[in-house]
Every structure is written in C-alpha cells, then in structure tokens.
Tab-separated table of C-alpha atoms in Angstrom:
chain	number	residue	atom	x	y	z
A	1	MET	CA	5.334	-14.170	5.025
A	2	LEU	CA	4.680	-17.723	3.816
A	3	LYS	CA	1.478	-16.572	2.097
A	4	ARG	CA	3.435	-13.843	0.323
A	5	LEU	CA	6.114	-16.290	-0.821
A	6	LEU	CA	3.491	-18.733	-2.092
A	7	LEU	CA	1.711	-16.003	-4.048
A	8	ILE	CA	4.953	-14.735	-5.548
A	9	SER	CA	5.960	-18.315	-6.433
A	10	ALA	CA	2.584	-18.845	-8.060
A	11	LEU	CA	3.019	-15.610	-9.997
A	12	CYS	CA	6.366	-16.783	-11.318
A	13	LEU	CA	5.269	-20.335	-12.186
A	14	THR	CA	1.778	-19.798	-13.588
A	15	GLY	CA	1.738	-20.356	-17.310
A	16	GLY	CA	-1.514	-18.392	-17.709
A	17	ALA	CA	-0.290	-15.323	-15.835
A	18	ALA	CA	-0.227	-11.993	-17.625
A	19	PHE	CA	3.144	-10.222	-17.855
A	20	ALA	CA	3.709	-6.537	-18.587
A	21	GLN	CA	6.071	-3.653	-17.886
A	22	GLY	CA	3.391	-1.437	-16.312
A	23	ALA	CA	-0.272	-1.577	-15.418
A	24	ASN	CA	-3.058	0.725	-14.243
A	25	VAL	CA	-5.304	-0.781	-11.572
A	26	ALA	CA	-8.052	0.291	-9.205
A	27	PHE	CA	-7.074	0.521	-5.546
A	28	GLY	CA	-9.430	1.018	-2.644
A	29	SER	CA	-13.176	0.689	-2.518
A	30	VAL	CA	-13.645	4.415	-1.913
A	31	GLN	CA	-11.727	7.572	-2.664
A	32	GLN	CA	-9.474	8.514	0.250
A	33	ASP	CA	-10.201	11.820	1.994
A	34	SER	CA	-6.787	13.126	3.070
A	35	SER	CA	-8.415	15.842	5.179
A	36	LEU	CA	-9.544	13.203	7.704
A	37	PRO	CA	-7.557	12.914	10.945
A	38	ILE	CA	-4.583	10.551	11.026
A	39	GLU	CA	-4.419	8.171	13.977
A	40	VAL	CA	-1.071	6.562	14.839
A	41	SER	CA	-0.404	3.792	17.337
A	42	ALA	CA	3.022	2.301	18.034
A	43	ASP	CA	5.164	0.781	20.762
A	44	ASN	CA	7.608	3.727	20.795
A	45	LEU	CA	7.829	7.378	19.736
A	46	SER	CA	10.910	9.586	19.419
A	47	VAL	CA	10.480	13.268	18.506
A	48	ASN	CA	13.324	15.305	17.012
A	49	GLN	CA	12.537	19.011	17.337
A	50	SER	CA	15.687	20.068	15.460
A	51	ASP	CA	14.740	18.419	12.160
A	52	GLY	CA	10.949	18.356	12.564
A	53	THR	CA	10.457	14.596	12.560
A	54	ALA	CA	8.797	11.998	14.719
A	55	LEU	CA	9.860	8.345	14.585
A	56	TYR	CA	7.318	5.666	15.472
A	57	THR	CA	8.686	2.145	15.949
A	58	GLY	CA	7.278	-1.243	16.862
A	59	ASN	CA	3.913	-2.420	15.542
A	60	VAL	CA	3.080	0.908	13.926
A	61	VAL	CA	-0.480	1.218	12.627
A	62	ILE	CA	-1.671	4.389	10.920
A	63	GLY	CA	-5.323	4.920	10.122
A	64	GLN	CA	-7.009	7.592	8.028
A	65	GLY	CA	-10.612	7.041	7.029
A	66	GLU	CA	-10.894	3.593	5.384
A	67	MET	CA	-7.130	3.297	4.822
A	68	ARG	CA	-4.730	1.474	7.163
A	69	LEU	CA	-0.948	1.343	6.914
A	70	ALA	CA	1.131	-0.983	9.101
A	71	ALA	CA	4.921	-1.178	9.365
A	72	PRO	CA	7.675	-1.742	11.928
A	73	ARG	CA	9.002	1.820	11.462
A	74	VAL	CA	7.366	5.065	10.305
A	75	LEU	CA	9.105	8.428	10.107
A	76	VAL	CA	6.727	11.400	10.169
A	77	VAL	CA	8.172	14.497	8.475
A	78	TYR	CA	6.511	17.812	9.258
A	79	ALA	CA	6.321	20.712	6.784
A	80	GLU	CA	8.809	23.390	7.748
A	81	GLY	CA	7.194	26.035	9.935
A	82	ALA	CA	3.653	24.794	9.243
A	83	GLY	CA	3.237	22.224	12.021
A	84	GLN	CA	1.448	19.961	9.524
A	85	ILE	CA	2.533	16.518	8.353
A	86	ASP	CA	4.262	16.678	4.974
A	87	ARG	CA	4.918	12.962	4.467
A	88	LEU	CA	5.157	9.551	6.107
A	89	GLU	CA	8.043	7.191	5.337
A	90	ALA	CA	7.251	3.578	6.298
A	91	THR	CA	9.979	0.920	6.170
A	92	GLY	CA	10.733	-2.622	7.219
A	93	GLY	CA	7.866	-4.325	5.394
A	94	VAL	CA	4.699	-2.313	4.835
A	95	THR	CA	1.059	-3.330	4.466
A	96	LEU	CA	-1.482	-0.873	3.039
A	97	VAL	CA	-5.174	-1.800	3.259
A	98	SER	CA	-8.093	0.062	1.715
A	99	GLY	CA	-11.486	-1.597	1.683
A	100	GLU	CA	-11.133	-5.193	0.476
A	101	GLU	CA	-7.753	-4.597	-1.180
A	102	ALA	CA	-4.314	-4.929	0.361
A	103	ALA	CA	-0.797	-4.184	-0.825
A	104	GLU	CA	2.563	-5.150	0.639
A	105	ALA	CA	6.008	-3.715	-0.100
A	106	ASP	CA	9.442	-3.199	1.418
A	107	ARG	CA	8.710	0.515	1.953
A	108	ALA	CA	6.041	3.140	1.357
A	109	ASP	CA	6.169	6.927	1.154
A	110	TYR	CA	2.882	8.790	1.701
A	111	ASN	CA	2.931	12.403	0.482
A	112	LEU	CA	-0.036	14.049	2.194
A	113	GLN	CA	0.119	17.204	0.067
A	114	ASP	CA	-0.235	15.242	-3.193
A	115	ASN	CA	-2.420	12.427	-1.754
A	116	VAL	CA	-0.046	9.845	-3.240
A	117	VAL	CA	1.443	6.685	-1.717
A	118	VAL	CA	4.488	5.202	-3.467
A	119	MET	CA	5.229	1.593	-2.530
A	120	ILE	CA	8.667	0.301	-3.482
A	121	GLY	CA	10.278	-3.131	-3.500
A	122	ASN	CA	8.575	-6.515	-3.830
A	123	VAL	CA	5.112	-5.005	-4.220
A	124	LEU	CA	2.240	-7.472	-3.944
A	125	LEU	CA	-1.347	-6.288	-4.480
A	126	THR	CA	-4.272	-8.582	-3.729
A	127	GLN	CA	-7.787	-7.826	-4.932
A	128	GLY	CA	-10.111	-10.655	-3.940
A	129	GLY	CA	-8.706	-13.797	-5.570
A	130	ASN	CA	-6.514	-11.789	-7.966
A	131	ALA	CA	-2.887	-10.916	-7.281
A	132	LEU	CA	-0.442	-8.556	-8.967
A	133	SER	CA	3.235	-8.048	-8.215
A	134	SER	CA	5.683	-5.385	-9.369
A	135	ASP	CA	8.735	-3.413	-8.352
A	136	ARG	CA	6.819	-0.206	-7.641
A	137	MET	CA	3.218	0.909	-7.190
A	138	THR	CA	2.001	4.500	-7.049
A	139	VAL	CA	-1.425	4.870	-5.419
A	140	TYR	CA	-3.434	8.001	-6.264
A	141	LEU	CA	-5.745	8.347	-3.274
A	142	LYS	CA	-7.953	11.103	-4.726
A	143	ASP	CA	-9.343	8.867	-7.458
A	144	GLY	CA	-8.696	5.383	-6.036
A	145	THR	CA	-6.329	4.242	-8.786
A	146	ALA	CA	-2.787	2.925	-8.904
A	147	GLN	CA	0.029	2.562	-11.421
A	148	MET	CA	2.268	-0.507	-11.178
A	149	ASP	CA	5.726	-0.255	-12.726
A	150	GLY	CA	8.665	-2.554	-13.302
A	151	ARG	CA	8.122	-6.200	-14.071
A	152	VAL	CA	4.376	-6.677	-13.466
A	153	ARG	CA	2.969	-10.171	-12.988
A	154	SER	CA	-0.737	-10.926	-12.616
A	155	ILE	CA	-2.861	-13.859	-11.575
A	156	ILE	CA	-6.486	-13.270	-12.472
A	157	GLN	CA	-9.140	-15.698	-11.277
A	158	PRO	CA	-11.792	-16.356	-13.924
A	159	SER	CA	-15.297	-15.505	-12.782
A	160	SER	CA	-17.768	-18.378	-12.642
A	161	ASN	CA	-20.913	-18.032	-14.768
A	162	THR	CA	-22.806	-20.594	-12.750
A	163	GLU	CA	-23.334	-20.843	-9.043
A	164	GLU	CA	-22.415	-24.092	-7.322
A	165	GLY	CA	-25.229	-26.585	-7.609
A	166	GLU	CA	-27.011	-24.901	-10.562
A	167	GLY	CA	-27.878	-26.967	-13.595
A	168	GLN	CA	-27.605	-30.329	-11.847
C-alpha cells in the first residue's frame, strides 16, 4: 500500500508527468487465451444454487494462462442454464498481473464472453519503470491492449542511450 501511495504521490507532484483525459496502452506481454482453464484458490467458498453464483473470500487468486488476478473477494456469476462462467466480480482491492505488467484498482469485472476486464477506482498500471493512473481501465485481452479513462497521469522513465560505464 505504501508503494502505491508513493507512486500516486509522485504522479501528482511530478512536473514532467503527462496528463490526459484518456489513453490507449499495451497491457500484457502476450494475448490472453480465454479458452484456457481458470484456477481459483481462496480461504473460503460459498455457493448459492438459487442465483447461480459462487463467492470466494480471503486471499483469492485466480489464474488463467499468463494472467493472475488477486483480491480479497471474488463473486463468480454463471451463465443461466449453461453451467459456464459468465463473469468474475473482484472487490476489496484488486491486482491484475500479465507478464511484466501489473495493475491495481478498487474493483475489477472480468467478462469472459467478451474477454474484457474493466478495472474501476484508483487504477494504477505499472510497466517496468513507467506508471500510469486513472479512474478506469478497460483491458482487451484478445489483443493485449487497454484504454484508460478519467484523469490519466503518467510517469515515463526516459531510456538511457548509454550503458553504465561506457565512454569513460
């Protein structure tokens, strides 16, 4: 949490930061295959047969291919009559990791039919040394891209043209 606060503070205070109302960014080192199995681990599980949901609580970690989603609470909603997962609703502080990139938000909704993850509230995306924050980020898993909306703030680390020790 401290790391997140420091990054957000740096985003707000950096004079060289880029500011925009929306931004398209890459997300994930590979395209996500939503046909891969979903593995869920958690401290607790409650199944509600009447409304077709399953509630995982406590240290929930969901894995699918290269993607990992972690949250304190995840509601799994099944498609009516199909027995297949329609969507996942993660709340309580969510971390989504794909390859070398990670995003944090207050909540995330993963629609498995559309292969889209929508992260809402205090979104922070880190890509190597770069960081972006916004109110909302929509991740399109099929093509490995994302759209950030709301007040977008960016810190972009300049790349070094010389390696340490060269030219001395």
